[in-house]
């Protein structure tokens, strides 16, 4: 059995190991070390000299285990592979994401919010170890160096293990000296390897799905087939015939049936054998075509909210009315599923005095209190054992904590004597999930006789992600859910006379952020419209964009910088090879700038093939450059596959798609080479998990439109484009 | 029902209901969790194992149909192609979330065993059934080419 039982004692070992040197922060944000009562540890040096980074962010593939560990390794002046890592316990009062105010991973913030915190903790540990050695040897600390776990200088040399106990007794430096970037040996270095590769290529890495505990039972849930449907009654007689079936219980509030079995296969088989009667009186009954018509009608009517305060809608309309030409288009974006490779799961294990939750936990700040409340436990009686997540793309962070609620209910409704492992099937994931909201846009752009933009009227309609959640107060201002308009209302482009209106759509499905959140649709619209405007103006798409990025601001310089770099590396100044065409898009999201040039062969009728994608990214200082490249490569594929052919549709309120057969993921043959060029930067690191995604769709759309149809209704495969 | 199957060179006795996919026998009964559940309908390849050396989708391989075929999982895969593939995967840091990678590797080993020097189209065609939602495809393609070089050397 691969499960490491020592993890269960982690909280105690991290905070209370007397002989170790543990460095971190107090809740007030000041550095603290071993012995401080309120210490939140970020780095631990064990008595035998092991260097361990304690990670407050989970690993879903985005490379945090490498990036955060690199920050500690840098300040300990050690090669990256000499520093181990552990996931932090769930403790919202200690391990909050400083950009969110709560413990959780998302919004491409893991490195950005940890950068100085982790470096300071590592630097303090380094100074304390060196100070202890200096005292021991009776020399000036300035004459000593720490490298790869060995302190040396002035003829002395000894491993840090010799000084851990003494260092742990020292006062923590208030302002440790961070290393000069000129001396970096880890951060930003080419050739840094991921820390999680080994276990992921020999089958030994443990994901939530792989948790197997003695006596464990497996639970699967039969969920309402339509939003708003409620369970009336069910009959488990057929399920009881399935070998391994244990029990079936109704969930609270008619939310379905929990089926318990000895193993996963039996749980799925038994769940499928449940005969349920549903009350559909309050259920969604519309179909996607109807929802789409409603959203498109909303963007053709006066909007509910003004997302560009200070902008005068009438003046913008007047400027467009007086323009030499007007470019306009409507866009539609369907619901999308996240479909991470690992279907959702969560295991709750009874232990003395409480429970341990085994989860690829993206948002402990929500999961932890939610589970405690359902189990009627004090939060201190709940521990979360964070393990690898097989992807997320936003799905594992849910303000409603949907799968944690299910797992807690499944455990609560059992006799609580055995671990209960909740498992979703792929069908559960595709059909019963939370989706990227559907959105419609309508845009009218006025150009003057010289081809410059004189007015931009933009209307957006869709279902708000944040309204009604715990995050509403932070994200919704004057009725505008920022995530519905981000990427448009705050575009870096210098656009005179811009007005953005927003209308909220009534719920048809449950919605959730999806990799890059609002930018999934706003970048597509902005960058399609910029291309259409450039073409109408008779100008080159790159030159036209640069003309609207010619200000003195850092924003303009960085956005123009990636655009120029991508264009140069893609050979934009030369015509595309025979039979090929190119499209470009550039977008800022999560503080980072990404430009992409897509080169395609074929055409919409015979079949488009993506031959090459050339990307340029400015994400500030790239801590782990190859992980940055990987995130952009993956972000491109994630965004492109979705616009090519993905949609979740409803038929009479019920989700039509079932599995990868009809929610077809991007496949290897769908995409050719991807080149990623990183702009050298000394700016603080910004996001990288998401920013690669937004430009991918519009760059592809622009490449198709260069010789074929302009696709504004998605997915492309349902709107006139075939793919080779 | 009791079955005796050969897994990674060892005879293993398992108790499973007829109709149970090999995937769940490996994972739930034998704790060989390197083989992943992704879709259950042979549409993603995460559950790929070798049966007598050839890649199959274990979610569609029923326990009663395995007979005395030699089953190899990611935990037991070995040989020249497997070593080359795993080395190339590490050199190129192919993985992101990693959940699909056992299946990718089992397929890649199958490809290189059949075709030691595959062209890009052969790679794409052979690997088309293995989905990766992190879209690590270009590194998979490059790593297979690299593994092919390693095998030649």
Tab-separated table of C-alpha atoms in Angstrom, chain A residues 95-455:
chain	number	residue	atom	x	y	z
A	95	UNK	CA	-1.486	29.520	5.202
A	96	UNK	CA	-3.675	32.110	3.515
A	97	UNK	CA	-2.938	33.026	-0.062
A	98	UNK	CA	-1.926	36.647	0.495
A	99	UNK	CA	-3.681	37.717	-2.706
A	100	UNK	CA	-6.951	36.054	-1.660
A	101	UNK	CA	-6.952	36.305	2.102
A	102	UNK	CA	-7.805	32.615	2.347
A	103	UNK	CA	-5.946	29.338	1.930
A	104	UNK	CA	-6.360	28.271	-1.618
A	105	UNK	CA	-4.843	27.986	-5.055
A	106	UNK	CA	-6.266	29.804	-8.043
A	107	UNK	CA	-6.189	32.904	-10.165
A	108	UNK	CA	-2.613	32.047	-11.177
A	109	UNK	CA	-1.358	33.420	-7.859
A	110	UNK	CA	0.687	30.610	-6.296
A	111	UNK	CA	4.110	32.000	-7.152
A	112	UNK	CA	3.079	35.659	-7.201
A	113	UNK	CA	1.788	35.642	-3.602
A	114	UNK	CA	4.553	33.379	-2.272
A	115	UNK	CA	7.594	34.893	-3.913
A	116	UNK	CA	8.856	37.132	-1.092
A	117	UNK	CA	7.272	35.121	1.714
A	118	UNK	CA	9.153	31.952	0.816
A	119	UNK	CA	12.390	33.733	0.001
A	120	UNK	CA	12.350	35.586	3.335
A	121	UNK	CA	11.727	32.375	5.259
A	122	UNK	CA	14.542	30.638	3.404
A	123	UNK	CA	16.898	33.580	3.873
A	124	UNK	CA	16.167	33.730	7.604
A	125	UNK	CA	16.907	30.016	7.952
A	126	UNK	CA	20.168	30.489	6.073
A	127	UNK	CA	21.256	33.387	8.303
A	128	UNK	CA	20.382	31.490	11.473
A	129	UNK	CA	22.364	28.417	10.429
A	130	UNK	CA	25.340	30.535	9.465
A	131	UNK	CA	25.122	32.541	12.702
A	132	UNK	CA	25.127	29.324	14.719
A	133	UNK	CA	28.214	28.108	12.885
A	134	UNK	CA	29.955	31.458	13.361
A	135	UNK	CA	29.376	31.256	17.111
A	136	UNK	CA	30.549	27.669	17.251
A	137	UNK	CA	33.752	28.452	15.362
A	138	UNK	CA	34.237	31.898	16.911
A	139	UNK	CA	34.400	33.661	13.553
A	140	UNK	CA	32.520	36.495	11.859
A	141	UNK	CA	29.407	35.181	10.130
A	142	UNK	CA	30.272	37.291	7.092
A	143	UNK	CA	33.273	35.030	6.442
A	144	UNK	CA	31.082	31.933	6.119
A	145	UNK	CA	29.030	30.590	3.244
A	146	UNK	CA	26.264	28.035	3.104
A	147	UNK	CA	26.108	25.916	-0.008
A	148	UNK	CA	24.271	22.662	-0.644
A	149	UNK	CA	23.803	22.010	3.046
A	150	UNK	CA	27.410	22.652	4.042
A	151	UNK	CA	28.720	25.713	5.874
A	152	UNK	CA	32.324	26.620	5.233
A	153	UNK	CA	34.847	29.424	5.535
A	154	UNK	CA	38.123	30.238	7.196
A	155	UNK	CA	39.317	26.659	7.107
A	156	UNK	CA	36.175	25.276	8.708
A	157	UNK	CA	33.559	23.164	6.994
A	158	UNK	CA	30.618	21.191	8.392
A	159	UNK	CA	27.161	20.058	7.371
A	160	UNK	CA	24.190	22.122	8.585
A	161	UNK	CA	23.057	19.181	10.714
A	162	UNK	CA	25.771	20.214	13.152
A	163	UNK	CA	24.143	23.596	13.729
A	164	UNK	CA	20.413	22.917	13.573
A	165	UNK	CA	19.884	22.695	17.306
A	166	UNK	CA	21.890	25.849	18.003
A	167	UNK	CA	20.239	27.749	15.153
A	168	UNK	CA	16.830	26.793	16.493
A	169	UNK	CA	17.716	28.625	19.721
A	170	UNK	CA	18.583	31.890	17.972
A	171	UNK	CA	16.343	34.880	17.463
A	172	UNK	CA	15.017	35.093	13.931
A	173	UNK	CA	16.439	38.009	11.909
A	174	UNK	CA	13.801	40.664	11.322
A	175	UNK	CA	14.953	41.537	7.824
A	176	UNK	CA	17.183	38.785	6.439
A	177	UNK	CA	19.209	39.760	3.399
A	178	UNK	CA	17.675	38.254	0.290
A	179	UNK	CA	20.119	36.997	-2.296
A	180	UNK	CA	21.110	39.373	-5.063
A	181	UNK	CA	19.425	38.219	-8.287
A	182	UNK	CA	22.880	38.328	-9.898
A	183	UNK	CA	23.816	35.429	-7.610
A	184	UNK	CA	20.780	33.277	-8.347
A	185	UNK	CA	21.699	29.639	-8.851
A	186	UNK	CA	18.161	28.219	-8.960
A	187	UNK	CA	15.622	30.930	-9.779
A	188	UNK	CA	15.322	31.516	-13.485
A	189	UNK	CA	17.904	28.916	-14.430
A	190	UNK	CA	17.576	26.896	-17.589
A	191	UNK	CA	17.562	23.164	-17.055
A	192	UNK	CA	15.658	23.121	-13.753
A	193	UNK	CA	13.759	19.865	-13.583
A	194	UNK	CA	10.273	19.348	-12.197
A	195	UNK	CA	10.220	17.839	-8.720
A	196	UNK	CA	7.173	15.674	-9.349
A	197	UNK	CA	8.253	13.858	-12.507
A	198	UNK	CA	9.713	10.696	-10.979
A	199	UNK	CA	6.579	9.347	-9.318
A	200	UNK	CA	4.433	10.364	-12.249
A	201	UNK	CA	6.334	8.222	-14.758
A	202	UNK	CA	6.636	5.021	-12.737
A	203	UNK	CA	3.094	4.879	-11.390
A	204	UNK	CA	4.039	5.555	-7.782
A	205	UNK	CA	2.662	9.105	-7.457
A	206	UNK	CA	-0.507	9.050	-5.364
A	207	UNK	CA	-3.575	10.946	-6.478
A	208	UNK	CA	-6.796	11.186	-4.527
A	209	UNK	CA	-8.235	8.468	-6.720
A	210	UNK	CA	-5.480	6.136	-5.532
A	211	UNK	CA	-6.190	6.384	-1.802
A	212	UNK	CA	-6.861	2.935	-0.370
A	213	UNK	CA	-7.288	2.628	3.368
A	214	UNK	CA	-8.014	-0.490	5.408
A	215	UNK	CA	-11.743	-1.173	5.502
A	216	UNK	CA	-12.512	1.626	3.079
A	217	UNK	CA	-15.896	1.672	1.377
A	218	UNK	CA	-16.648	3.446	-1.882
A	219	UNK	CA	-19.534	5.844	-2.463
A	220	UNK	CA	-21.032	6.978	-5.762
A	221	UNK	CA	-23.822	9.516	-6.040
A	222	UNK	CA	-26.886	9.528	-8.246
A	223	UNK	CA	-27.511	13.232	-8.866
A	224	UNK	CA	-30.594	15.087	-10.119
A	225	UNK	CA	-30.635	14.947	-13.914
A	226	UNK	CA	-31.610	18.630	-14.270
A	227	UNK	CA	-30.826	21.779	-12.323
A	228	UNK	CA	-33.584	22.221	-9.741
A	229	UNK	CA	-34.894	18.630	-9.862
A	230	UNK	CA	-35.419	16.902	-6.505
A	231	UNK	CA	-35.528	13.267	-5.505
A	232	UNK	CA	-39.031	12.029	-4.729
A	233	UNK	CA	-38.245	8.416	-3.987
A	234	UNK	CA	-35.922	5.621	-5.019
A	235	UNK	CA	-35.789	1.853	-5.145
A	236	UNK	CA	-32.488	0.062	-4.538
A	237	UNK	CA	-33.773	-3.481	-5.138
A	238	UNK	CA	-31.829	-3.942	-8.369
A	239	UNK	CA	-28.757	-2.264	-6.893
A	240	UNK	CA	-28.819	-4.719	-4.005
A	241	UNK	CA	-28.257	-7.537	-6.527
A	242	UNK	CA	-24.887	-6.074	-7.495
A	243	UNK	CA	-22.085	-8.034	-5.787
A	244	UNK	CA	-20.382	-5.722	-3.321
A	245	UNK	CA	-23.373	-3.438	-2.774
A	246	UNK	CA	-23.615	-2.239	0.827
A	247	UNK	CA	-26.330	0.383	1.133
A	248	UNK	CA	-28.091	3.331	-0.481
A	249	UNK	CA	-29.218	6.496	1.292
A	250	UNK	CA	-31.103	9.580	0.154
A	251	UNK	CA	-29.084	12.781	0.301
A	252	UNK	CA	-30.519	15.700	2.252
A	253	UNK	CA	-32.848	18.074	0.406
A	254	UNK	CA	-33.655	15.667	-2.387
A	255	UNK	CA	-30.181	16.060	-3.846
A	256	UNK	CA	-29.958	12.441	-4.964
A	257	UNK	CA	-28.917	9.046	-3.676
A	258	UNK	CA	-25.607	7.953	-2.169
A	259	UNK	CA	-24.717	4.358	-2.963
A	260	UNK	CA	-22.126	2.488	-0.878
A	261	UNK	CA	-20.194	-0.535	-2.069
A	262	UNK	CA	-17.114	-2.603	-1.347
A	263	UNK	CA	-15.223	-1.305	-4.376
A	264	UNK	CA	-15.411	1.270	-7.131
A	265	UNK	CA	-16.801	-0.943	-9.863
A	266	UNK	CA	-19.570	-2.196	-7.598
A	267	UNK	CA	-20.396	1.362	-6.530
A	268	UNK	CA	-20.822	2.476	-10.149
A	269	UNK	CA	-22.789	-0.629	-11.107
A	270	UNK	CA	-25.087	-0.324	-8.115
A	271	UNK	CA	-25.570	3.399	-8.600
A	272	UNK	CA	-26.620	2.802	-12.213
A	273	UNK	CA	-29.141	0.221	-10.978
A	274	UNK	CA	-30.972	2.643	-8.668
A	275	UNK	CA	-34.502	3.426	-9.852
A	276	UNK	CA	-35.237	7.019	-8.892
A	277	UNK	CA	-38.314	9.198	-9.180
A	278	UNK	CA	-37.619	12.897	-9.530
A	279	UNK	CA	-39.738	15.956	-8.912
A	280	UNK	CA	-39.144	18.183	-11.942
A	281	UNK	CA	-41.626	20.907	-10.969
A	282	UNK	CA	-38.884	23.443	-10.195
A	283	UNK	CA	-36.379	22.053	-12.690
A	284	UNK	CA	-34.740	23.748	-15.651
A	285	UNK	CA	-36.595	22.816	-18.804
A	286	UNK	CA	-35.009	24.994	-21.447
A	287	UNK	CA	-32.698	23.792	-24.178
A	288	UNK	CA	-29.404	25.345	-25.183
A	289	UNK	CA	-30.762	26.868	-28.366
A	290	UNK	CA	-33.302	28.766	-26.289
A	291	UNK	CA	-30.707	29.906	-23.742
A	292	UNK	CA	-28.514	31.096	-26.573
A	293	UNK	CA	-31.373	33.086	-28.102
A	294	UNK	CA	-32.078	34.661	-24.723
A	295	UNK	CA	-28.440	35.689	-24.240
A	296	UNK	CA	-28.175	37.101	-27.747
A	297	UNK	CA	-31.386	39.071	-27.128
A	298	UNK	CA	-29.864	40.494	-23.951
A	299	UNK	CA	-26.851	41.926	-25.808
A	300	UNK	CA	-29.218	43.529	-28.296
A	301	UNK	CA	-31.050	45.375	-25.521
A	302	UNK	CA	-29.991	47.991	-22.984
A	303	UNK	CA	-27.604	46.416	-20.475
A	304	UNK	CA	-28.307	46.040	-16.748
A	305	UNK	CA	-24.996	47.536	-15.646
A	306	UNK	CA	-22.310	49.868	-16.860
A	307	UNK	CA	-18.931	48.148	-16.506
A	308	UNK	CA	-16.995	51.269	-17.545
A	309	UNK	CA	-17.959	53.875	-14.942
A	310	UNK	CA	-17.478	57.394	-16.224
A	311	UNK	CA	-18.040	56.342	-19.802
A	312	UNK	CA	-21.047	57.903	-21.493
A	313	UNK	CA	-22.994	55.371	-23.550
A	314	UNK	CA	-24.717	58.058	-25.602
A	315	UNK	CA	-21.443	59.782	-26.458
A	316	UNK	CA	-19.901	56.478	-27.540
A	317	UNK	CA	-22.941	55.686	-29.689
A	318	UNK	CA	-22.661	59.126	-31.242
A	319	UNK	CA	-18.964	58.672	-32.002
A	320	UNK	CA	-19.735	55.368	-33.706
A	321	UNK	CA	-22.634	56.932	-35.629
A	322	UNK	CA	-20.218	59.520	-36.983
A	323	UNK	CA	-17.481	57.023	-37.840
A	324	UNK	CA	-16.248	56.473	-41.392
A	325	UNK	CA	-17.004	52.785	-41.025
A	326	UNK	CA	-18.413	50.487	-38.369
A	327	UNK	CA	-17.326	46.922	-37.694
A	328	UNK	CA	-19.769	44.869	-35.676
A	329	UNK	CA	-20.289	41.295	-34.610
A	330	UNK	CA	-22.147	39.064	-32.187
A	331	UNK	CA	-20.406	36.252	-30.362
A	332	UNK	CA	-21.622	33.226	-28.460
A	333	UNK	CA	-19.731	30.992	-26.053
A	334	UNK	CA	-21.353	27.754	-24.879
A	335	UNK	CA	-21.043	26.135	-21.477
A	336	UNK	CA	-17.839	24.155	-21.052
A	337	UNK	CA	-16.859	21.370	-18.667
A	338	UNK	CA	-13.408	21.405	-17.057
A	339	UNK	CA	-12.951	17.656	-17.500
A	340	UNK	CA	-9.666	17.190	-15.639
A	341	UNK	CA	-8.190	13.741	-16.307
A	342	UNK	CA	-8.743	12.605	-12.731
A	343	UNK	CA	-12.450	12.342	-12.011
A	344	UNK	CA	-13.386	14.064	-8.742
A	345	UNK	CA	-13.015	12.130	-5.532
A	346	UNK	CA	-12.493	12.689	-1.831
A	347	UNK	CA	-11.873	10.237	0.997
A	348	UNK	CA	-12.834	10.845	4.606
A	349	UNK	CA	-11.117	8.670	7.182
A	350	UNK	CA	-12.196	8.455	10.816
A	351	UNK	CA	-9.285	8.872	13.221
A	352	UNK	CA	-9.215	9.302	16.957
A	353	UNK	CA	-10.821	12.621	17.777
A	354	UNK	CA	-11.903	13.531	14.283
A	355	UNK	CA	-11.340	12.834	10.609
A	356	UNK	CA	-8.617	13.077	8.006
A	357	UNK	CA	-9.722	14.185	4.560
A	358	UNK	CA	-7.599	12.873	1.709
A	359	UNK	CA	-8.019	15.249	-1.181
A	360	UNK	CA	-6.245	17.029	-3.987
A	361	UNK	CA	-7.499	20.050	-2.158
A	362	UNK	CA	-7.455	23.301	-4.079
A	363	UNK	CA	-9.320	25.445	-1.595
A	364	UNK	CA	-8.867	24.266	2.005
A	365	UNK	CA	-10.378	27.543	3.241
A	366	UNK	CA	-13.732	26.390	1.862
A	367	UNK	CA	-13.463	22.601	2.015
A	368	UNK	CA	-12.331	22.459	5.629
A	369	UNK	CA	-15.159	24.387	7.358
A	370	UNK	CA	-17.718	22.876	4.978
A	371	UNK	CA	-16.757	19.331	5.918
A	372	UNK	CA	-16.521	20.193	9.621
A	373	UNK	CA	-20.002	21.725	9.592
A	374	UNK	CA	-21.614	18.744	7.878
A	375	UNK	CA	-19.910	16.316	10.242
A	376	UNK	CA	-20.742	18.572	13.216
A	377	UNK	CA	-17.093	18.606	14.208
A	378	UNK	CA	-14.966	21.443	15.446
A	379	UNK	CA	-12.692	22.521	12.565
A	380	UNK	CA	-9.732	21.514	14.737
A	381	UNK	CA	-11.011	17.928	14.515
A	382	UNK	CA	-10.649	17.947	10.738
A	383	UNK	CA	-7.288	17.564	9.002
A	384	UNK	CA	-6.801	17.696	5.272
A	385	UNK	CA	-4.100	15.509	3.764
A	386	UNK	CA	-3.315	17.305	0.521
A	387	UNK	CA	-2.205	15.021	-2.282
A	388	UNK	CA	-1.661	15.360	-6.020
A	389	UNK	CA	-4.632	16.384	-8.103
A	390	UNK	CA	-4.913	15.018	-11.628
A	391	UNK	CA	-5.717	18.414	-13.102
A	392	UNK	CA	-8.367	20.876	-12.068
A	393	UNK	CA	-8.569	23.870	-14.407
A	394	UNK	CA	-10.732	25.459	-11.718
A	395	UNK	CA	-12.983	22.477	-11.048
A	396	UNK	CA	-11.548	21.521	-7.662
A	397	UNK	CA	-12.012	25.039	-6.277
A	398	UNK	CA	-15.701	25.599	-5.847
A	399	UNK	CA	-17.362	28.151	-3.547
A	400	UNK	CA	-20.114	25.550	-3.092
A	401	UNK	CA	-17.524	22.836	-2.316
A	402	UNK	CA	-19.820	20.440	-4.147
A	403	UNK	CA	-17.792	17.252	-4.011
A	404	UNK	CA	-16.642	17.942	-0.464
A	405	UNK	CA	-20.285	18.301	0.558
A	406	UNK	CA	-21.029	14.968	-1.093
A	407	UNK	CA	-18.066	13.285	0.558
A	408	UNK	CA	-19.024	14.665	3.963
A	409	UNK	CA	-22.648	13.628	3.528
A	410	UNK	CA	-21.566	10.174	2.417
A	411	UNK	CA	-19.421	9.824	5.525
A	412	UNK	CA	-22.060	11.352	7.808
A	413	UNK	CA	-24.744	8.970	6.518
A	414	UNK	CA	-22.494	5.938	6.968
A	415	UNK	CA	-21.894	4.500	10.440
A	416	UNK	CA	-18.645	6.537	10.518
A	417	UNK	CA	-16.616	3.459	11.399
A	418	UNK	CA	-14.806	3.097	8.089
A	419	UNK	CA	-13.127	5.428	5.616
A	420	UNK	CA	-15.564	6.488	2.895
A	421	UNK	CA	-14.177	7.285	-0.539
A	422	UNK	CA	-16.436	9.328	-2.802
A	423	UNK	CA	-15.717	8.665	-6.484
A	424	UNK	CA	-17.090	10.358	-9.582
A	425	UNK	CA	-17.251	8.671	-12.960
A	426	UNK	CA	-16.459	10.559	-16.153
A	427	UNK	CA	-20.175	10.731	-16.836
A	428	UNK	CA	-20.671	12.405	-13.460
A	429	UNK	CA	-17.984	14.899	-14.420
A	430	UNK	CA	-19.398	15.759	-17.837
A	431	UNK	CA	-23.095	15.653	-16.964
A	432	UNK	CA	-23.432	16.633	-13.352
A	433	UNK	CA	-20.827	19.252	-13.033
A	434	UNK	CA	-20.185	22.908	-12.791
A	435	UNK	CA	-19.573	24.666	-16.085
A	436	UNK	CA	-17.973	27.715	-17.623
A	437	UNK	CA	-20.989	30.000	-18.003
A	438	UNK	CA	-22.372	30.588	-21.485
A	439	UNK	CA	-21.809	34.160	-22.659
A	440	UNK	CA	-22.955	36.375	-25.505
A	441	UNK	CA	-21.207	39.528	-26.671
A	442	UNK	CA	-22.169	42.214	-29.142
A	443	UNK	CA	-19.555	44.717	-30.223
A	444	UNK	CA	-19.669	47.762	-32.492
A	445	UNK	CA	-16.389	49.455	-33.338
A	446	UNK	CA	-16.248	52.793	-35.170
A	447	UNK	CA	-13.187	53.635	-37.287
A	448	UNK	CA	-12.283	57.047	-38.658
A	449	UNK	CA	-11.144	57.655	-42.232
A	450	UNK	CA	-7.536	57.005	-41.220
A	451	UNK	CA	-8.465	53.635	-39.762
A	452	UNK	CA	-8.161	54.592	-36.081
A	453	UNK	CA	-10.707	53.462	-33.497
A	454	UNK	CA	-13.048	56.290	-32.444
A	455	UNK	CA	-15.656	54.348	-30.484
